XYZ file of N, CA and C in Angstrom:
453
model
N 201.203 123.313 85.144
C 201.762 122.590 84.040
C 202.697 121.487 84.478
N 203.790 121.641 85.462
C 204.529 120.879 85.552
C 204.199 119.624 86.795
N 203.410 120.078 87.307
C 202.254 118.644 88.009
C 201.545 117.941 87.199
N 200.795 118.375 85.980
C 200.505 117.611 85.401
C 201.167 116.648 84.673
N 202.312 117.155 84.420
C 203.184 116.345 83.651
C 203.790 115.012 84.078
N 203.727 115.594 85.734
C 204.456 114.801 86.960
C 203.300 113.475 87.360
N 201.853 114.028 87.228
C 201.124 113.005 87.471
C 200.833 112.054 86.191
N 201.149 112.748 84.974
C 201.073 111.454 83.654
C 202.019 110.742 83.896
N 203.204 111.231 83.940
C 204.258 110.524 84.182
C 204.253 109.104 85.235
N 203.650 109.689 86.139
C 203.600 108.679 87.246
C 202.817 107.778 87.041
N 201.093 108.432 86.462
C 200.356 107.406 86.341
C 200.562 106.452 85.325
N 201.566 106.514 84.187
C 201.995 105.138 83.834
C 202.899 103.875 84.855
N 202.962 104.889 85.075
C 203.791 103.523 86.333
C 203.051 102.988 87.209
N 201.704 103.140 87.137
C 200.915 102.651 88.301
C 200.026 101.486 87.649
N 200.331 101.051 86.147
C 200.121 100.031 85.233
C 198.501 100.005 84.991
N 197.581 98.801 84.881
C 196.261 98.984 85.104
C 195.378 100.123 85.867
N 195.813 99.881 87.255
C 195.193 101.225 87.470
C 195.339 102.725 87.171
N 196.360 103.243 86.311
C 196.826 104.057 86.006
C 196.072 104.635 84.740
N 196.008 103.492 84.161
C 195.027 103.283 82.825
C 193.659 103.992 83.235
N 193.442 103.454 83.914
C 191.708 103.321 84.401
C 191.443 104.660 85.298
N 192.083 105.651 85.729
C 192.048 106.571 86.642
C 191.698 108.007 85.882
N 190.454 108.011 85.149
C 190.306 109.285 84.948
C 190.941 110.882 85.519
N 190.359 110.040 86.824
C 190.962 111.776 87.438
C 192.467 112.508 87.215
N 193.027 111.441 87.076
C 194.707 112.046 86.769
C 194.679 112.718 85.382
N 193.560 112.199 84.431
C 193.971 112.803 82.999
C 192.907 113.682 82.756
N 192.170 114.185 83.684
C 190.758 115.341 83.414
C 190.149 114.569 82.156
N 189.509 115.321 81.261
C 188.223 114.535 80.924
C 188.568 113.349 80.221
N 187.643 112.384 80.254
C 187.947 110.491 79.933
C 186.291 111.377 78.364
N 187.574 111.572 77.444
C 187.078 111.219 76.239
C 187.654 110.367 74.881
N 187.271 110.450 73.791
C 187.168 109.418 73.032
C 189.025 109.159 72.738
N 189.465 110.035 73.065
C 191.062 109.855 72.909
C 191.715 108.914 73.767
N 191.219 109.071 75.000
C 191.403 108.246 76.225
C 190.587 106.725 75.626
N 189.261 106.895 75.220
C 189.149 105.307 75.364
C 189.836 104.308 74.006
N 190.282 105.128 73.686
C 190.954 104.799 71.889
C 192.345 104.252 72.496
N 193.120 105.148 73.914
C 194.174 104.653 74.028
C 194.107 103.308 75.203
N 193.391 103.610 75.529
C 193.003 101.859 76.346
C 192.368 101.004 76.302
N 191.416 101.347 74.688
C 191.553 99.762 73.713
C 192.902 99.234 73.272
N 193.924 100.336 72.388
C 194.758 99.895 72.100
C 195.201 98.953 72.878
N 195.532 99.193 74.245
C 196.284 98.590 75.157
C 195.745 97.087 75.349
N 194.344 97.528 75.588
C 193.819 95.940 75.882
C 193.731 94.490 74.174
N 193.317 95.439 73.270
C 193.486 94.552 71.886
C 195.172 94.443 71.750
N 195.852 95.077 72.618
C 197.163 94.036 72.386
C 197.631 93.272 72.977
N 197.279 93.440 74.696
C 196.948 92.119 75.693
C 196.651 91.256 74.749
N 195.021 91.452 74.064
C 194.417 90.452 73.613
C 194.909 89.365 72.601
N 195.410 90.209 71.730
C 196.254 89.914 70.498
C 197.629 89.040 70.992
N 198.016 89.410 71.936
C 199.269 88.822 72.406
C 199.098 87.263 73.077
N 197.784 87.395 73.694
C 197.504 86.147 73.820
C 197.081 85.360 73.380
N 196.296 85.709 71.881
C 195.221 84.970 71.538
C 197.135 84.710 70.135
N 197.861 85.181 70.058
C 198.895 84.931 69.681
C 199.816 83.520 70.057
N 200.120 83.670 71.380
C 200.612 82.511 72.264
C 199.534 81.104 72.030
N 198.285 81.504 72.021
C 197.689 80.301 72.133
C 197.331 79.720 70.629
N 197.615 80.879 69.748
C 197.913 79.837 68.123
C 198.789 79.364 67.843
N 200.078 79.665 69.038
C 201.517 79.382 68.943
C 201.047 77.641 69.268
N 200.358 77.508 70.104
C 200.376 76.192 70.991
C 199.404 75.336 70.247
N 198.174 75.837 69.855
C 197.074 75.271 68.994
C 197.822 74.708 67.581
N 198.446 75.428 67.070
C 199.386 74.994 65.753
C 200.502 74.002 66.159
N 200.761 74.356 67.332
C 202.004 73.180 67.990
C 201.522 71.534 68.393
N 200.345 71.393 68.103
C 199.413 70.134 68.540
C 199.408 69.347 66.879
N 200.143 69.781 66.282
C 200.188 68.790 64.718
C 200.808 68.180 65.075
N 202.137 68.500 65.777
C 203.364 67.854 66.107
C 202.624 66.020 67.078
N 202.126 66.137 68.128
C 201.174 65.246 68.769
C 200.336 64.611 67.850
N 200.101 64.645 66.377
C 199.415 63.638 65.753
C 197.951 64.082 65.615
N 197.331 63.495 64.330
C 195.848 63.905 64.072
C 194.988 64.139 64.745
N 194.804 63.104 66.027
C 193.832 63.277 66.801
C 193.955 63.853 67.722
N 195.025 64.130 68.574
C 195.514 65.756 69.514
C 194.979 66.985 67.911
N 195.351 67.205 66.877
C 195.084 68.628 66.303
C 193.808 68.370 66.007
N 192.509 67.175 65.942
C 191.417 67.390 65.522
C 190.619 67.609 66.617
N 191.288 67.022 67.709
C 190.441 67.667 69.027
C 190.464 69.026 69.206
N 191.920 69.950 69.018
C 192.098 71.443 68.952
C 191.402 71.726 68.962
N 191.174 71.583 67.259
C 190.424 72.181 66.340
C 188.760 72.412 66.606
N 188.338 71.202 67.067
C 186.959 71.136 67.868
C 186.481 72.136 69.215
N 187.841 72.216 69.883
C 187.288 73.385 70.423
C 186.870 74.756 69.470
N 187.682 74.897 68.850
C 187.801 76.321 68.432
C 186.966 76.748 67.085
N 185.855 75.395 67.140
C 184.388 74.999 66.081
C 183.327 75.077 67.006
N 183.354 75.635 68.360
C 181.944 76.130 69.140
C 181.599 77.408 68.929
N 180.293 77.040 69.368
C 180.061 78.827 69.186
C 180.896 79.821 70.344
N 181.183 79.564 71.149
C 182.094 79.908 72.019
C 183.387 80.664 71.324
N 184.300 79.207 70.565
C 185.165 79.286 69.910
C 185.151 80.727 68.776
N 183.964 80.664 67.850
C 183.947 81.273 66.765
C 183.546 82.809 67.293
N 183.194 83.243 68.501
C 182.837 84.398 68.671
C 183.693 84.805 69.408
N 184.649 84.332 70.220
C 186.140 84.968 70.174
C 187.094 85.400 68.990
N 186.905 84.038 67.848
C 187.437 84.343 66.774
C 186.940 85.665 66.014
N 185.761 86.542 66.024
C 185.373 87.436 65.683
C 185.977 88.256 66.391
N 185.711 88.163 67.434
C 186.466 89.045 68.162
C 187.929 89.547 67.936
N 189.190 88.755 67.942
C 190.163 88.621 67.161
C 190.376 89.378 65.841
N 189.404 89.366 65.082
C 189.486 90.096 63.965
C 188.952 91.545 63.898
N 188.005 91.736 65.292
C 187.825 93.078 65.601
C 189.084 93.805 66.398
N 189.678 92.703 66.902
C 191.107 93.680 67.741
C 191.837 94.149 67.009
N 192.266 92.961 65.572
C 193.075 92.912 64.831
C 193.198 94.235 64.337
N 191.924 94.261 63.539
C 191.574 95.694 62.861
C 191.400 96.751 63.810
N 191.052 97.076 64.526
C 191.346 98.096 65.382
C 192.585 98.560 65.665
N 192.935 97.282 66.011
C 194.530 97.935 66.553
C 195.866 98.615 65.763
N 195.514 97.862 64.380
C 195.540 98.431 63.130
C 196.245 99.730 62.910
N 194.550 99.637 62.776
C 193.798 101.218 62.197
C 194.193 102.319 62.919
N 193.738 102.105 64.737
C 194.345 103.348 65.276
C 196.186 102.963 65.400
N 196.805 101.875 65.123
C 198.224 102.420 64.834
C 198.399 102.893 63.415
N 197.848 102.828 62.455
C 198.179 103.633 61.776
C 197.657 104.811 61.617
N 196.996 105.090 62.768
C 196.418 107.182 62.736
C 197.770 107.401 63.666
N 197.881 106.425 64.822
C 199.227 107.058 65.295
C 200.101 107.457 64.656
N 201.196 106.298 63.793
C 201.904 106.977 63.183
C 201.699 107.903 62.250
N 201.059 108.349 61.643
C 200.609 109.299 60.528
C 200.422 110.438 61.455
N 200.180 110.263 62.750
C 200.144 112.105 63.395
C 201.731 111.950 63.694
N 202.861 111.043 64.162
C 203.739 111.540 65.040
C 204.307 112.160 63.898
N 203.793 111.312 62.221
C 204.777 112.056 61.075
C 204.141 113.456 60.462
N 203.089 113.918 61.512
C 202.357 115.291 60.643
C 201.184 114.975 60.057
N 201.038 114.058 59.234
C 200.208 113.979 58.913
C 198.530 113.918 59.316
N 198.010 115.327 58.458
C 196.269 114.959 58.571
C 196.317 115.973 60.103
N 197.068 115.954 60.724
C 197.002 117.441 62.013
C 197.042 118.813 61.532
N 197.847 118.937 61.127
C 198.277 120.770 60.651
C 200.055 120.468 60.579
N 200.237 121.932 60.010
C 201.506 122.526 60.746
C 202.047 122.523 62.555
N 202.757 121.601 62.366
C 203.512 121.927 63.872
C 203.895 123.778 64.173
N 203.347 124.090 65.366
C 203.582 125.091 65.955
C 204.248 125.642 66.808
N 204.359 126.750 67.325
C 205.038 126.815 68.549
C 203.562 126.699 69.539
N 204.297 125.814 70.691
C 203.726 125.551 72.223
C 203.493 126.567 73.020
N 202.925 127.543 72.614
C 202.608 128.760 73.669
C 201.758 128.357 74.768
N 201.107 128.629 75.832
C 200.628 128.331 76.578
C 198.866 129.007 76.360
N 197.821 128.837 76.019
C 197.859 127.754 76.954
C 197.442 126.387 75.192
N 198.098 125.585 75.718
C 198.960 124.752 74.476
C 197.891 123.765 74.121
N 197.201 123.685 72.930
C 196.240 122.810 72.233
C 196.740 122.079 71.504
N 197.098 120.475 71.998
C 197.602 119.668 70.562
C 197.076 119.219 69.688
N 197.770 119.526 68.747
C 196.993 119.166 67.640
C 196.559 117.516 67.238
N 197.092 117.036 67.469
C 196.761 115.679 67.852
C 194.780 115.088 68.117
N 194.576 116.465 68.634
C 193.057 116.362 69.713
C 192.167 117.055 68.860
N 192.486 117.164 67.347
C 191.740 117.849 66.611
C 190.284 117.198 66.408
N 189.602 117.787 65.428
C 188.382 116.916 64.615
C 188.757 115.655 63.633
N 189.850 115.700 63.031
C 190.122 114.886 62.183
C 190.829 113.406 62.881
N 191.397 113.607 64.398
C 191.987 112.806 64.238
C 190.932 111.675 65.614
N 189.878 112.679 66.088
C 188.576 111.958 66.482
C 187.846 111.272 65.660
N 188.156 111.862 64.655
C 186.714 110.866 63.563
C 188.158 109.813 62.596
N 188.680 109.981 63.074
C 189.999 108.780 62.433
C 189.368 107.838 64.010
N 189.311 108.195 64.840
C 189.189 107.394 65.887
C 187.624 106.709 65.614
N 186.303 106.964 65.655
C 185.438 106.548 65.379
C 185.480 105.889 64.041
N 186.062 106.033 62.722
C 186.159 105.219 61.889
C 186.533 104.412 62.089
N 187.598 103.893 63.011
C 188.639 103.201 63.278
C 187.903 101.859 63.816
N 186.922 102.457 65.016
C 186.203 101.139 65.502
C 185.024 100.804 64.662
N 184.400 102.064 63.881
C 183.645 101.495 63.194
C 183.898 100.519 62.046
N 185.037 100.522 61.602
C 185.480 99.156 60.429
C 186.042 98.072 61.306
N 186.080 98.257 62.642
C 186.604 96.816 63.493
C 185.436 96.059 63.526
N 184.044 97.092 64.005
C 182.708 96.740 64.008
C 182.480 95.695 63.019
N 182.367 96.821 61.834
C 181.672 96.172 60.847
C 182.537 94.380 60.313
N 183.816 94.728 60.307
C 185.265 93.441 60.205
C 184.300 92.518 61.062
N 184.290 92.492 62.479
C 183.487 91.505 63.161
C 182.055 91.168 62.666
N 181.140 91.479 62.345
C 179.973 91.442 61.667
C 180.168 90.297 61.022
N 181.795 91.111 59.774
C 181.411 90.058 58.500
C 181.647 88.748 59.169
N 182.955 88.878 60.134
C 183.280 87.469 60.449
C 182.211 86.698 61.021
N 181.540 87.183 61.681
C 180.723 86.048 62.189
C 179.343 86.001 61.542
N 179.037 86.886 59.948
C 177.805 86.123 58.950
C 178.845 85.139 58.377
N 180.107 85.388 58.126
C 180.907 83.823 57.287
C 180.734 82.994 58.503
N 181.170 82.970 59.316
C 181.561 81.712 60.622
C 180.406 80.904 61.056
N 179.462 81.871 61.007
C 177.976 81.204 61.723
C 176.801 81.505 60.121
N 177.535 81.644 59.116
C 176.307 81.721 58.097
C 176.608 80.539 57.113
């Protein structure tokens, strides 16, 4: 018990690769890849953030600096990142709001006592198929965006 604890512990500190290292967390299931989308749709989000910071900051430079922007971000290139974007969006969402709703109880059970050998409730059925819903409406969110964008 208390090695394991010692190697979660650690393997956050080992940043990316820490993420990515199955073996430290025994089995790489849907809980695991739910928590390192999160991580990466907020990379994503964070950047694709900064660069609307700067794309919106090109009005300031006059019509033809913001209509050139804008032209990039009217390729197909452009518009299937932008889908993308709206699949992080919603994802990232969705599984933060299953997060908070378990740290507050909700949709798990009754908090218990931690006897050994200790099943969290967290890892139930309900809060797996909160996880597969979760990407499945990011899915479908991207879909729509790109029959509007490209239809």
């Amino acid at each position: 018990g208390e090695k394991i604890l010692m190697d979660r512990e650690t393997g956050a500190r080992e940043g990316l690769k820490g993420w990515l290292n199955p073996a430290k967390y025994g089995k790489f299931g849907i809980e695991r890849f739910a928590w390192i989308l999160m991580r990466i749709t907020g990379l994503g989000l964070l950047a694709y953030f900064i660069g609307h910071i700067i794309e919106t900051g090109n009005i300031l430079h006059g019509e033809s600096a913001w209509n050139s922007m804008l032209e990039l971000t009217q390729t197909t290139e452009g518009l299937i990142f932008l889908a993308l974007v709206i699949g992080m969006c919603v994802f990232h969402t969705g599984n933060g709001i299953r997060l908070m709703l378990g740290q507050m109880g909700y949709g798990l059970g009754k908090p218990g006592r931690p006897d050994y050998p200790y099943k969290p409730q967290s890892l139930n059925m309900k809060g797996k198929a909160c996880i597969y819903a979760t990407i499945g409406l990011a899915a479908l969110a991207m879909w729509y965006g790109v029959t509007v964008m490209f239809g």
